[in-house]
Short mmCIF file of C-alpha atoms and ligand atoms in Angstrom, two decimals:
data_model
loop_
_atom_site.label_atom_id
_atom_site.label_comp_id
_atom_site.label_asym_id
_atom_site.label_seq_id
_atom_site.Cartn_x
_atom_site.Cartn_y
_atom_site.Cartn_z
CA MET Z 1 -19.86 2.19 -13.62
CA SER Z 2 -16.63 2.57 -15.48
CA THR Z 3 -13.20 3.79 -14.68
CA ALA Z 4 -10.37 5.05 -16.86
CA VAL Z 5 -6.79 4.61 -15.77
CA ALA Z 6 -3.71 5.29 -17.79
CA HIS Z 7 -1.95 2.13 -18.94
CA PRO Z 8 1.57 2.71 -20.25
CA ASP Z 9 2.43 0.98 -23.54
CA GLN Z 10 5.14 -1.14 -22.02
CA VAL Z 11 4.26 -3.45 -19.15
CA VAL Z 12 6.10 -6.15 -17.25
CA LEU Z 13 3.78 -8.72 -15.76
CA VAL Z 14 4.62 -10.15 -12.35
CA VAL Z 15 3.03 -13.58 -12.08
CA ASP Z 16 1.82 -14.08 -8.53
CA PHE Z 17 2.45 -17.49 -6.99
CA GLY Z 18 1.29 -16.51 -3.55
CA ALA Z 19 2.50 -15.03 -0.28
CA GLN Z 20 3.58 -11.40 -0.26
CA TYR Z 21 6.37 -11.51 -2.84
CA ALA Z 22 4.59 -10.30 -5.95
CA GLN Z 23 3.82 -6.80 -4.69
CA LEU Z 24 7.38 -6.17 -3.64
CA ILE Z 25 8.69 -7.38 -6.99
CA ALA Z 26 6.24 -5.15 -8.83
CA ARG Z 27 7.45 -2.15 -6.84
CA ARG Z 28 11.10 -2.93 -7.46
CA VAL Z 29 10.40 -3.19 -11.19
CA ARG Z 30 8.81 0.23 -11.10
CA GLU Z 31 11.87 1.53 -9.27
CA CYS Z 32 13.71 0.64 -12.49
CA ASN Z 33 11.27 3.02 -14.24
CA VAL Z 34 9.47 0.14 -15.90
CA TYR Z 35 5.73 -0.15 -15.36
CA SER Z 36 4.57 -3.45 -13.87
CA GLU Z 37 1.31 -5.16 -13.03
CA ILE Z 38 0.56 -8.26 -11.02
CA ILE Z 39 -1.38 -11.12 -12.58
CA HIS Z 40 -2.65 -14.41 -11.23
CA HIS Z 41 -0.68 -17.51 -12.15
CA ASP Z 42 -3.52 -19.32 -13.86
CA LEU Z 43 -3.75 -16.83 -16.73
CA SER Z 44 -3.55 -18.68 -20.05
CA ALA Z 45 -0.80 -18.11 -22.63
CA ALA Z 46 -3.40 -16.56 -24.95
CA LYS Z 47 -4.49 -14.03 -22.31
CA ILE Z 48 -0.90 -13.16 -21.51
CA ALA Z 49 -0.06 -12.74 -25.20
CA GLU Z 50 -3.01 -10.33 -25.51
CA LYS Z 51 -1.45 -8.09 -22.86
CA LYS Z 52 1.77 -7.91 -24.92
CA PRO Z 53 4.11 -7.79 -21.92
CA ALA Z 54 7.73 -6.73 -22.38
CA ALA Z 55 8.75 -9.40 -19.87
CA LEU Z 56 7.39 -11.78 -17.25
CA ILE Z 57 8.68 -12.21 -13.73
CA LEU Z 58 7.55 -15.33 -11.90
CA SER Z 59 7.29 -14.65 -8.17
CA GLY Z 60 8.17 -16.83 -5.23
CA GLY Z 61 5.48 -18.77 -3.46
CA PRO Z 62 4.93 -20.95 -0.42
CA MET Z 63 4.47 -24.35 -2.14
CA SER Z 64 6.82 -27.07 -3.38
CA VAL Z 65 6.59 -27.86 -7.08
CA HIS Z 66 6.23 -31.51 -6.04
CA VAL Z 67 3.06 -31.00 -4.04
CA GLU Z 68 -0.14 -32.02 -5.78
CA GLY Z 69 -2.07 -28.96 -6.85
CA ALA Z 70 1.01 -26.73 -6.68
CA PRO Z 71 0.51 -23.81 -9.09
CA ARG Z 72 1.95 -24.17 -12.60
CA LEU Z 73 2.26 -21.92 -15.63
CA ASP Z 74 0.40 -22.69 -18.81
CA PRO Z 75 3.33 -24.45 -20.62
CA GLU Z 76 2.57 -22.52 -23.82
CA ILE Z 77 3.75 -19.38 -22.02
CA PHE Z 78 7.33 -20.62 -22.35
CA ASN Z 79 6.90 -20.64 -26.14
CA LEU Z 80 5.68 -17.06 -26.48
CA GLY Z 81 9.19 -15.67 -26.84
CA ILE Z 82 8.64 -13.28 -23.91
CA PRO Z 83 11.72 -12.80 -21.67
CA ILE Z 84 11.14 -14.53 -18.32
CA LEU Z 85 12.83 -14.19 -14.93
CA GLY Z 86 11.85 -16.75 -12.29
CA ILE Z 87 12.44 -15.92 -8.63
CA CYS Z 88 12.62 -18.70 -5.98
CA TYR Z 89 9.51 -20.80 -6.68
CA GLY Z 90 9.44 -19.16 -10.12
CA ALA Z 91 12.99 -20.38 -10.86
CA GLN Z 92 12.13 -23.88 -9.67
CA LEU Z 93 9.07 -23.87 -11.88
CA ILE Z 94 11.16 -22.98 -14.95
CA ALA Z 95 13.45 -25.91 -14.17
CA HIS Z 96 10.60 -28.28 -13.36
CA GLN Z 97 8.36 -27.44 -16.32
CA LEU Z 98 11.16 -27.38 -18.91
CA GLY Z 99 12.71 -30.75 -18.04
CA GLY Z 100 15.26 -30.00 -15.29
CA THR Z 101 15.13 -31.42 -11.77
CA VAL Z 102 14.05 -29.84 -8.53
CA GLY Z 103 15.35 -31.83 -5.57
CA ARG Z 104 14.01 -32.07 -2.08
CA ASN Z 105 16.91 -30.86 -0.01
CA GLU Z 106 17.97 -32.21 3.33
CA ARG Z 107 18.22 -28.65 4.51
CA GLY Z 108 16.70 -25.49 3.14
CA GLU Z 109 18.22 -22.02 3.23
CA TYR Z 110 16.61 -19.20 5.15
CA GLY Z 111 17.99 -15.70 5.48
CA ARG Z 112 21.46 -14.57 4.46
CA THR Z 113 23.34 -16.97 2.20
CA THR Z 114 26.36 -16.65 -0.06
CA MET Z 115 25.80 -16.83 -3.79
CA SER Z 116 28.90 -17.87 -5.76
CA LYS Z 117 29.06 -17.32 -9.48
CA LEU Z 118 29.40 -20.24 -11.89
CA ALA Z 119 30.29 -19.89 -15.58
CA ASP Z 120 31.48 -16.33 -14.89
CA GLY Z 121 27.96 -15.46 -13.83
CA GLY Z 122 26.57 -15.95 -17.33
CA SER Z 123 24.77 -12.89 -18.63
CA LEU Z 124 22.62 -12.31 -15.56
CA PHE Z 125 25.43 -12.00 -12.99
CA ALA Z 126 28.21 -10.95 -15.44
CA GLU Z 127 28.83 -7.62 -13.77
CA LEU Z 128 28.60 -8.81 -10.16
CA PRO Z 129 31.42 -9.91 -7.81
CA GLU Z 130 32.46 -13.58 -7.62
CA GLU Z 131 30.50 -13.93 -4.37
CA PHE Z 132 27.75 -11.85 -2.85
CA THR Z 133 25.29 -12.14 0.00
CA VAL Z 134 21.70 -12.91 -0.89
CA TRP Z 135 18.50 -13.52 1.03
CA MET Z 136 17.03 -17.00 0.60
CA SER Z 137 13.83 -18.64 1.77
CA HIS Z 138 13.43 -22.12 0.35
CA PHE Z 139 13.53 -25.82 1.02
CA ASP Z 140 13.54 -27.40 -2.46
CA ALA Z 141 16.31 -26.46 -4.89
CA VAL Z 142 17.13 -26.95 -8.56
CA THR Z 143 19.63 -29.80 -8.97
CA ASP Z 144 19.73 -30.23 -12.78
CA VAL Z 145 19.11 -27.52 -15.34
CA PRO Z 146 16.85 -28.14 -18.35
CA ASP Z 147 18.43 -28.70 -21.79
CA GLY Z 148 19.90 -25.51 -23.17
CA PHE Z 149 20.25 -23.89 -19.72
CA VAL Z 150 23.45 -23.32 -17.74
CA ALA Z 151 23.93 -22.90 -14.02
CA VAL Z 152 25.34 -19.43 -13.33
CA GLY Z 153 25.28 -19.41 -9.54
CA THR Z 154 25.42 -21.77 -6.60
CA SER Z 155 25.00 -21.55 -2.83
CA PRO Z 156 25.74 -23.95 0.05
CA ASN Z 157 22.39 -25.75 -0.19
CA SER Z 158 21.38 -24.96 -3.77
CA PRO Z 159 23.55 -26.71 -6.36
CA VAL Z 160 21.89 -24.51 -8.97
CA ALA Z 161 21.05 -21.20 -7.31
CA ALA Z 162 20.84 -19.34 -10.63
CA LEU Z 163 20.27 -20.61 -14.16
CA GLU Z 164 19.76 -19.13 -17.59
CA CYS Z 165 19.18 -19.78 -21.24
CA PRO Z 166 19.92 -16.43 -22.92
CA GLU Z 167 18.91 -17.78 -26.35
CA ARG Z 168 15.36 -18.15 -25.04
CA ALA Z 169 15.68 -15.09 -22.76
CA MET Z 170 14.92 -17.21 -19.68
CA TYR Z 171 16.55 -16.67 -16.33
CA GLY Z 172 16.01 -17.96 -12.83
CA VAL Z 173 17.39 -17.10 -9.39
CA GLN Z 174 16.77 -19.02 -6.19
CA HIS Z 175 17.27 -15.96 -3.99
CA HIS Z 176 15.03 -12.94 -3.56
CA PRO Z 177 16.59 -9.98 -5.38
CA GLU Z 178 13.54 -7.87 -4.48
CA VAL Z 179 14.46 -7.96 -0.78
CA LYS Z 180 16.75 -5.19 0.46
CA HIS Z 181 18.95 -7.70 2.36
CA SER Z 182 20.04 -9.21 -0.95
CA GLU Z 183 23.21 -7.49 -2.16
CA HIS Z 184 22.96 -6.31 -5.77
CA GLY Z 185 19.27 -7.28 -5.81
CA GLN Z 186 18.14 -4.21 -7.68
CA GLU Z 187 21.06 -4.59 -10.10
CA VAL Z 188 19.92 -8.12 -10.94
CA LEU Z 189 16.42 -6.88 -11.69
CA ARG Z 190 17.72 -3.93 -13.69
CA ARG Z 191 20.08 -6.18 -15.64
CA PHE Z 192 17.23 -8.49 -16.54
CA LEU Z 193 14.76 -5.75 -17.41
CA LEU Z 194 16.91 -3.21 -19.21
CA ASP Z 195 19.83 -5.18 -20.65
CA LEU Z 196 18.45 -8.65 -21.24
CA ALA Z 197 14.73 -8.08 -21.84
CA GLY Z 198 15.21 -4.74 -23.62
CA CYS Z 199 12.73 -2.72 -21.54
CA GLU Z 200 12.95 1.07 -21.77
CA PRO Z 201 13.17 2.97 -18.46
CA THR Z 202 10.50 5.47 -19.44
CA TRP Z 203 8.02 5.13 -16.58
CA THR Z 204 8.47 8.21 -14.38
CA MET Z 205 6.15 10.20 -12.17
CA ALA Z 206 6.02 12.92 -14.81
CA SER Z 207 4.89 10.34 -17.36
CA VAL Z 208 2.31 9.00 -14.89
CA ILE Z 209 0.87 12.49 -14.47
CA ASP Z 210 0.74 13.17 -18.21
CA GLU Z 211 -0.89 9.84 -18.96
CA SER Z 212 -3.37 10.15 -16.08
CA VAL Z 213 -4.36 13.66 -17.04
CA ALA Z 214 -4.99 12.49 -20.60
CA ALA Z 215 -6.98 9.46 -19.39
CA ILE Z 216 -9.08 11.59 -17.02
CA ARG Z 217 -9.84 14.14 -19.77
CA ASP Z 218 -10.77 11.31 -22.04
CA GLN Z 219 -13.09 9.74 -19.50
CA VAL Z 220 -14.76 12.90 -18.24
CA GLY Z 221 -15.01 14.57 -21.65
CA PRO Z 222 -14.89 18.31 -22.40
CA GLU Z 223 -18.04 19.18 -20.44
CA GLY Z 224 -18.21 16.53 -17.70
CA ARG Z 225 -18.20 17.47 -14.04
CA ALA Z 226 -16.76 15.49 -11.16
CA ILE Z 227 -16.90 15.51 -7.41
CA CYS Z 228 -14.41 14.14 -4.95
CA GLY Z 229 -14.79 13.44 -1.26
CA LEU Z 230 -11.69 14.58 0.59
CA SER Z 231 -11.15 12.29 3.53
CA GLY Z 232 -8.14 13.96 5.12
CA GLY Z 233 -5.80 11.26 3.79
CA VAL Z 234 -3.11 11.51 1.14
CA ASP Z 235 -4.88 9.29 -1.42
CA SER Z 236 -7.99 11.36 -1.92
CA ALA Z 237 -5.86 14.53 -1.83
CA VAL Z 238 -3.59 13.36 -4.64
CA ALA Z 239 -6.51 11.94 -6.65
CA ALA Z 240 -8.26 15.31 -6.36
CA ALA Z 241 -5.12 17.20 -7.38
CA LEU Z 242 -4.69 15.04 -10.47
CA VAL Z 243 -8.29 15.46 -11.51
CA HIS Z 244 -8.08 19.19 -10.82
CA LYS Z 245 -5.08 19.38 -13.14
CA ALA Z 246 -7.06 17.56 -15.80
CA ILE Z 247 -10.43 19.33 -15.63
CA GLY Z 248 -9.85 22.40 -13.42
CA ASP Z 249 -13.04 24.03 -12.22
CA ARG Z 250 -15.21 21.19 -13.33
CA LEU Z 251 -14.07 19.35 -10.19
CA THR Z 252 -15.71 20.14 -6.89
CA CYS Z 253 -14.36 18.62 -3.70
CA VAL Z 254 -16.62 17.80 -0.80
CA TYR Z 255 -15.16 17.79 2.66
CA VAL Z 256 -17.36 16.44 5.42
CA ASN Z 257 -16.27 17.31 8.92
CA THR Z 258 -17.57 14.28 10.79
CA GLY Z 259 -16.31 15.63 14.11
CA LEU Z 260 -14.01 12.61 14.10
CA MET Z 261 -11.05 14.26 12.40
CA ARG Z 262 -7.66 14.93 13.92
CA ALA Z 263 -7.12 18.24 15.71
CA GLY Z 264 -6.75 21.12 13.25
CA GLU Z 265 -7.40 18.89 10.27
CA SER Z 266 -10.52 20.52 8.88
CA ASP Z 267 -8.83 23.92 8.75
CA GLN Z 268 -5.80 22.44 7.09
CA VAL Z 269 -7.84 20.75 4.36
CA VAL Z 270 -9.76 23.92 3.61
CA ASP Z 271 -6.54 25.94 3.64
CA SER Z 272 -4.59 23.66 1.35
CA PHE Z 273 -7.29 22.99 -1.17
CA GLU Z 274 -9.47 26.05 -1.34
CA ARG Z 275 -7.01 28.80 -0.54
CA SER Z 276 -3.73 27.46 -1.94
CA GLN Z 277 -4.81 25.22 -4.78
CA GLY Z 278 -7.91 27.13 -5.81
CA VAL Z 279 -10.06 24.00 -5.80
CA ARG Z 280 -13.81 24.46 -5.48
CA LEU Z 281 -14.72 23.07 -2.09
CA VAL Z 282 -18.01 22.34 -0.38
CA HIS Z 283 -17.27 22.15 3.33
CA VAL Z 284 -20.01 20.50 5.40
CA ASP Z 285 -19.78 20.62 9.17
CA ALA Z 286 -21.80 17.60 10.23
CA ALA Z 287 -20.20 16.85 13.61
CA ASP Z 288 -23.42 17.18 15.61
CA ARG Z 289 -25.22 14.78 13.37
CA PHE Z 290 -22.50 12.12 13.74
CA PHE Z 291 -22.40 12.47 17.52
CA LYS Z 292 -26.17 12.18 17.72
CA HIS Z 293 -26.19 8.93 15.76
CA LEU Z 294 -23.19 7.52 17.63
CA ASP Z 295 -24.86 8.05 20.99
CA GLY Z 296 -24.62 4.78 22.95
CA VAL Z 297 -22.96 2.83 20.11
CA THR Z 298 -19.90 0.88 21.28
CA GLU Z 299 -19.62 -2.21 19.09
CA PRO Z 300 -16.89 -1.60 16.44
CA GLU Z 301 -18.79 -2.82 13.40
CA ALA Z 302 -21.94 -0.99 14.48
CA LYS Z 303 -19.88 2.19 14.83
CA ARG Z 304 -18.39 1.81 11.38
CA LYS Z 305 -21.89 1.27 9.97
CA VAL Z 306 -23.29 4.37 11.65
CA ILE Z 307 -20.38 6.52 10.50
CA GLY Z 308 -20.48 5.05 6.97
CA SER Z 309 -24.22 5.49 6.52
CA GLN Z 310 -24.29 9.03 7.95
CA PHE Z 311 -21.39 9.91 5.68
CA ILE Z 312 -23.38 8.76 2.67
CA ARG Z 313 -26.42 10.83 3.72
CA VAL Z 314 -24.34 13.96 4.17
CA PHE Z 315 -22.41 13.35 0.98
CA GLU Z 316 -25.62 12.85 -1.00
CA GLN Z 317 -26.96 16.16 0.26
CA ALA Z 318 -23.73 17.98 -0.55
CA GLN Z 319 -23.67 16.44 -3.98
CA LEU Z 320 -27.00 18.09 -4.77
CA GLU Z 321 -25.20 21.42 -4.54
CA VAL Z 322 -22.86 20.36 -7.33
CA GLU Z 323 -24.85 20.55 -10.50
CA ASP Z 324 -24.52 17.88 -13.16
CA ALA Z 325 -21.67 15.93 -11.60
CA HIS Z 326 -21.66 12.50 -13.20
CA PHE Z 327 -18.24 11.44 -12.05
CA LEU Z 328 -17.00 10.51 -8.62
CA VAL Z 329 -13.26 10.60 -7.91
CA GLN Z 330 -11.90 7.94 -5.58
CA GLY Z 331 -8.39 7.41 -4.27
CA THR Z 332 -8.33 3.63 -4.69
CA LEU Z 333 -4.74 2.32 -4.78
CA TYR Z 334 -3.19 -0.65 -6.53
CA PRO Z 335 -2.81 -2.80 -3.39
CA ASP Z 336 -6.59 -2.47 -2.89
CA VAL Z 337 -7.17 -3.89 -6.31
CA ILE Z 338 -6.70 -7.61 -6.47
CA GLU Z 339 -6.50 -8.70 -10.03
CA SER Z 340 -8.36 -11.94 -10.21
CA GLY Z 341 -6.39 -13.47 -13.08
CA SER Z 342 -9.35 -13.42 -15.42
CA ASP Z 343 -10.23 -10.08 -16.91
CA THR Z 344 -13.14 -9.72 -14.55
CA ALA Z 345 -13.66 -6.71 -12.36
CA ALA Z 346 -11.11 -6.16 -9.65
CA LYS Z 347 -12.15 -6.58 -6.05
CA ILE Z 348 -11.73 -3.64 -3.74
CA LYS Z 349 -11.49 -4.01 0.02
CA SER Z 350 -14.72 -2.45 1.11
CA HIS Z 351 -13.20 -0.28 3.81
CA HIS Z 352 -10.95 1.40 1.30
CA ASN Z 353 -13.79 2.98 -0.63
CA VAL Z 354 -13.59 6.56 0.52
CA GLY Z 355 -16.26 6.92 3.14
CA GLY Z 356 -17.67 3.56 2.00
CA LEU Z 357 -19.87 5.09 -0.68
CA PRO Z 358 -22.33 2.57 -2.10
CA ASP Z 359 -22.65 1.39 -5.70
CA ASP Z 360 -26.11 2.83 -6.20
CA LEU Z 361 -24.85 6.40 -6.17
CA GLU Z 362 -25.26 7.04 -9.85
CA PHE Z 363 -21.74 8.02 -10.71
CA ASP Z 364 -19.03 6.82 -13.01
CA LEU Z 365 -15.89 6.29 -10.97
CA VAL Z 366 -12.67 8.11 -11.75
CA GLU Z 367 -9.83 6.28 -10.00
CA PRO Z 368 -6.58 7.79 -11.20
CA LEU Z 369 -4.44 6.06 -8.55
CA ARG Z 370 -5.69 2.57 -9.26
CA ASN Z 371 -2.32 1.52 -10.68
CA LEU Z 372 -0.14 3.09 -8.02
CA PHE Z 373 1.48 2.03 -4.79
CA LYS Z 374 1.42 4.39 -1.81
CA ASP Z 375 4.99 5.63 -2.23
CA GLU Z 376 4.23 6.41 -5.87
CA VAL Z 377 1.13 8.34 -4.84
CA ARG Z 378 3.30 10.50 -2.61
CA ALA Z 379 5.78 11.00 -5.46
CA VAL Z 380 2.94 12.06 -7.79
CA GLY Z 381 1.66 14.45 -5.11
CA ALA Z 382 5.12 16.00 -4.74
CA GLU Z 383 5.50 16.27 -8.53
CA LEU Z 384 2.11 18.02 -8.67
CA GLY Z 385 3.40 20.57 -6.17
CA LEU Z 386 1.16 19.61 -3.24
CA PRO Z 387 2.46 20.87 0.11
CA GLU Z 388 4.59 18.50 2.20
CA GLU Z 389 1.99 18.29 4.99
CA ILE Z 390 -0.37 16.71 2.51
CA VAL Z 391 2.09 14.56 0.59
CA TRP Z 392 3.51 13.12 3.79
CA ARG Z 393 0.23 12.93 5.61
CA GLN Z 394 -0.15 9.54 7.19
CA PRO Z 395 -3.01 7.26 6.15
CA PHE Z 396 -6.20 7.98 8.05
CA PRO Z 397 -9.18 5.61 8.23
CA GLY Z 398 -12.49 6.68 6.71
CA PRO Z 399 -14.32 6.40 10.08
CA GLY Z 400 -11.67 8.67 11.58
CA LEU Z 401 -11.06 8.80 15.30
CA GLY Z 402 -14.25 6.79 15.75
CA VAL Z 403 -12.25 3.57 15.36
CA ARG Z 404 -9.57 4.78 17.78
CA ILE Z 405 -11.94 5.34 20.67
CA ILE Z 406 -12.81 2.08 22.32
CA GLY Z 407 -16.31 2.37 23.69
CA GLU Z 408 -18.60 5.31 23.23
CA VAL Z 409 -17.71 8.12 20.86
CA THR Z 410 -18.75 11.46 22.35
CA PRO Z 411 -17.51 15.04 21.94
CA GLN Z 412 -15.63 14.52 25.25
CA THR Z 413 -13.87 11.29 24.26
CA VAL Z 414 -13.02 12.75 20.84
CA SER Z 415 -11.56 15.83 22.50
CA ILE Z 416 -9.38 13.73 24.85
CA LEU Z 417 -8.13 11.69 21.91
CA GLN Z 418 -7.53 14.71 19.67
CA ASN Z 419 -5.38 16.35 22.34
CA ALA Z 420 -3.33 13.21 22.97
CA ASP Z 421 -3.03 12.47 19.27
CA ALA Z 422 -1.77 15.99 18.55
CA ILE Z 423 1.02 15.45 21.09
CA VAL Z 424 2.01 12.12 19.52
CA ARG Z 425 2.14 13.76 16.09
CA GLU Z 426 4.06 16.81 17.29
CA GLU Z 427 6.68 14.72 19.04
CA ILE Z 428 7.19 12.28 16.17
CA ILE Z 429 7.59 15.19 13.76
CA GLY Z 430 9.83 16.99 16.28
CA ALA Z 431 12.07 13.91 16.37
CA GLY Z 432 12.19 13.91 12.55
CA LEU Z 433 10.69 10.42 12.36
CA GLU Z 434 7.52 11.17 10.43
CA ARG Z 435 8.80 9.65 7.20
CA GLU Z 436 10.22 6.56 8.84
CA VAL Z 437 7.07 5.68 10.69
CA TRP Z 438 4.11 4.65 8.53
CA GLN Z 439 1.38 5.62 10.97
CA TYR Z 440 1.53 7.08 14.46
CA PHE Z 441 -1.46 7.96 16.56
CA ALA Z 442 -3.16 7.66 19.91
CA VAL Z 443 -5.95 5.29 20.93
CA LEU Z 444 -8.29 5.89 23.86
CA ALA Z 445 -9.09 2.71 25.77
CA ASP Z 446 -12.36 2.11 27.55
CA ILE Z 447 -10.91 1.18 30.92
CA ARG Z 448 -9.87 3.11 33.99
CA SER Z 449 -6.92 2.67 36.23
CA VAL Z 450 -5.78 4.16 39.49
CA GLY Z 451 -2.99 6.70 39.54
CA VAL Z 452 -1.64 9.46 41.70
CA MET Z 453 -1.00 13.03 40.63
CA GLY Z 454 0.31 15.44 43.25
CA ASP Z 455 -1.45 14.27 46.39
CA GLU Z 456 -4.56 13.26 44.55
CA ARG Z 457 -5.65 9.78 43.68
CA THR Z 458 -6.79 9.63 40.06
CA TYR Z 459 -9.05 7.12 38.38
CA ALA Z 460 -8.95 7.81 34.66
CA ARG Z 461 -8.48 6.35 31.20
CA PRO Z 462 -5.23 5.32 29.50
CA ILE Z 463 -3.95 6.46 26.13
CA ILE Z 464 -2.29 3.83 24.00
CA ILE Z 465 0.33 5.06 21.55
CA ARG Z 466 0.42 3.13 18.29
CA ALA Z 467 3.32 3.68 15.85
CA VAL Z 468 4.05 1.20 13.08
CA THR Z 469 6.47 0.77 10.23
CA SER Z 470 5.07 -0.67 7.03
CA ASP Z 471 5.38 -0.54 3.26
CA ASP Z 472 1.77 -1.02 2.34
CA ALA Z 473 -0.34 -1.51 5.51
CA MET Z 474 -0.83 -5.19 4.64
CA THR Z 475 1.82 -6.12 7.17
CA ALA Z 476 3.30 -3.84 9.79
CA ASP Z 477 5.70 -3.89 12.69
CA TRP Z 478 5.65 -1.71 15.79
CA ALA Z 479 8.13 1.11 15.46
CA ARG Z 480 11.17 0.91 17.72
CA LEU Z 481 10.76 4.49 18.96
CA PRO Z 482 13.54 5.82 21.20
CA TYR Z 483 12.73 5.52 24.92
CA GLU Z 484 13.36 9.24 25.40
CA LEU Z 485 10.71 10.02 22.80
CA LEU Z 486 8.21 7.67 24.42
CA GLU Z 487 8.98 9.22 27.78
CA LYS Z 488 8.40 12.72 26.45
CA MET Z 489 5.09 11.76 24.83
CA SER Z 490 3.96 10.02 28.00
CA ASN Z 491 4.84 12.99 30.24
CA ARG Z 492 3.21 15.50 27.96
CA ILE Z 493 0.02 13.47 27.52
CA ILE Z 494 -0.45 12.97 31.25
CA ASN Z 495 0.36 16.58 32.09
CA GLU Z 496 -1.51 18.23 29.26
CA VAL Z 497 -4.53 16.03 28.56
CA ASP Z 498 -7.32 16.01 31.12
CA GLY Z 499 -8.93 12.66 31.68
CA VAL Z 500 -5.79 10.57 31.06
CA ASN Z 501 -3.56 9.19 33.81
CA ARG Z 502 -1.57 6.44 32.08
CA VAL Z 503 0.16 5.88 28.74
CA ALA Z 504 0.99 2.51 27.15
CA TYR Z 505 2.83 1.64 23.94
CA ASP Z 506 1.36 -0.99 21.64
CA ILE Z 507 4.04 -3.55 20.68
CA THR Z 508 1.91 -5.76 18.44
CA SER Z 509 2.85 -6.39 14.82
CA LYS Z 510 0.35 -6.99 12.00
CA PRO Z 511 -0.44 -9.84 11.80
CA PRO Z 512 -1.59 -10.83 14.40
CA GLY Z 513 -2.82 -7.34 15.30
CA THR Z 514 -4.24 -4.80 12.89
CA ILE Z 515 -2.93 -1.27 12.66
CA GLU Z 516 -6.15 0.27 13.95
CA TRP Z 517 -7.75 -0.91 17.18
CA GLU Z 518 -11.25 -1.37 15.81
P1 LIG D 601 -5.85 -2.23 9.60
O1 LIG D 601 -6.37 -1.66 10.87
O2 LIG D 601 -6.84 -3.12 8.89
O3 LIG D 601 -5.62 -0.99 8.63
O4 LIG D 601 -4.51 -2.89 9.77
C1 LIG D 601 -4.90 -1.04 7.45
C2 LIG D 601 -4.83 0.35 6.88
O5 LIG D 601 -6.14 0.78 6.48
C3 LIG D 601 -6.54 1.91 7.22
N1 LIG D 601 -7.95 1.73 7.53
C4 LIG D 601 -8.94 2.29 6.84
N2 LIG D 601 -8.93 3.11 5.78
N3 LIG D 601 -11.30 3.20 5.82
C5 LIG D 601 -10.12 3.58 5.27
O6 LIG D 601 -10.13 4.35 4.31
C6 LIG D 601 -11.39 2.37 6.88
O7 LIG D 601 -12.47 2.03 7.36
C7 LIG D 601 -10.13 1.88 7.42
N4 LIG D 601 -9.84 1.05 8.46
C8 LIG D 601 -8.49 0.97 8.49
C9 LIG D 601 -5.64 1.96 8.44
O8 LIG D 601 -5.50 3.27 8.97
C10 LIG D 601 -4.36 1.38 7.89
O9 LIG D 601 -3.63 2.35 7.19
#
């Protein structure tokens, strides 16, 4: 299997020292229109030199530089002449590895802190106010700068909260400029990238589309044919649209109605792709088959397996209708790809393979979104002219409503959930919150409770509303929906959906919960 993705000429490498910081930094770099990739910290200087990065950004991380086994950079990297910005742990590492001192503080700094400029802010902070509020999260702090460096900022518990050596194009900040709570954070990154490291702000969605189209044409060749499974989510939709732009009619999309889709979804997919976009579409209605195989299955993993394996069967059959397709399009995103630090194959979270298709399907993979974050995928979709309902469609799991029905999945339980889910969606959209909330849906629990409606005692199942905010689905928080909105959803669900007599709101963040219930 092979995959071709467009790699822009200019790349900034974000060196990952752990925790969640690297992804956010990489996104902020891209917001400066500079392409970035994340690499593991144990990459050697030689490997980094091969990638010819325009700059390096060292991320924060959870360790102290003084702890045995704490991650280090290959010291030769500092001699490559590549501009470097260290953030938090990254800044401490610059100080520690180049001969400065990192002290163990009596007190750390967590949350909002005041950064005060020293030496007029040097080149990094030159254009910023004398003092500004930054977001800190550290215990250790730099106390002495290495030879040739100057301190350009300080904060109450960090004698050296920012340092630089412009002659060697090395800079370090103790705070987290990538976090929105840091004032002027994006300006600090832009200053480093564009003014000090000389990067060109050429990475735009239009350039992504041009480069991807060229890479797809290159991979598929002038005659090659491709198929793409549309899952109902935004990723496969945008991947399909990109490939369609590149190879037109030589792409056929396959849409399998598993019976586990949201209400109205199958029609919408057919409408948007076949009728509006003119994409060739094989539409397979396999609902009965899925229900038959799900009969009596309640254990979550078993359910996922049944749905996954039936999907493969149906997909294989549909694929026979598409002659000579050697390429399979998948909507794998950058967060699903964990670069291992060596140049070995990237790992993909298994559940993110569309429909969980196995390796032994004899296809070459086309993964045009492999370098993109979710918000960038939406921007590409909008740039390609896809309708808003698709571009802003919320993520939807491959196994569909199957993982939102606790207990047995039957046409009846699916119908209850579809009706409740449609109300949740309508009301969130009606309140204009669909872009603020990452995912919003209903879950059907496998319990019954007593209620009273009119004069009748009821004994029925509850619907749980789940709505979360998130940037990337790796972490999430429950959305603080207005009470009036929750009230309206609750009233409508109980009045309009047979079989439901109670509504609850899930107030669990991720971690410890997951976004889905199964
Ligand atoms: P969890 O529940 O793990 O979900 O917090 C994280 C994100 O992944 C989606 N999800 C899936 N997507 N196949 C998919 O393509 C799956 O099996 C699957 N399970 C969860 C989920 O909706 C959320 O956006």
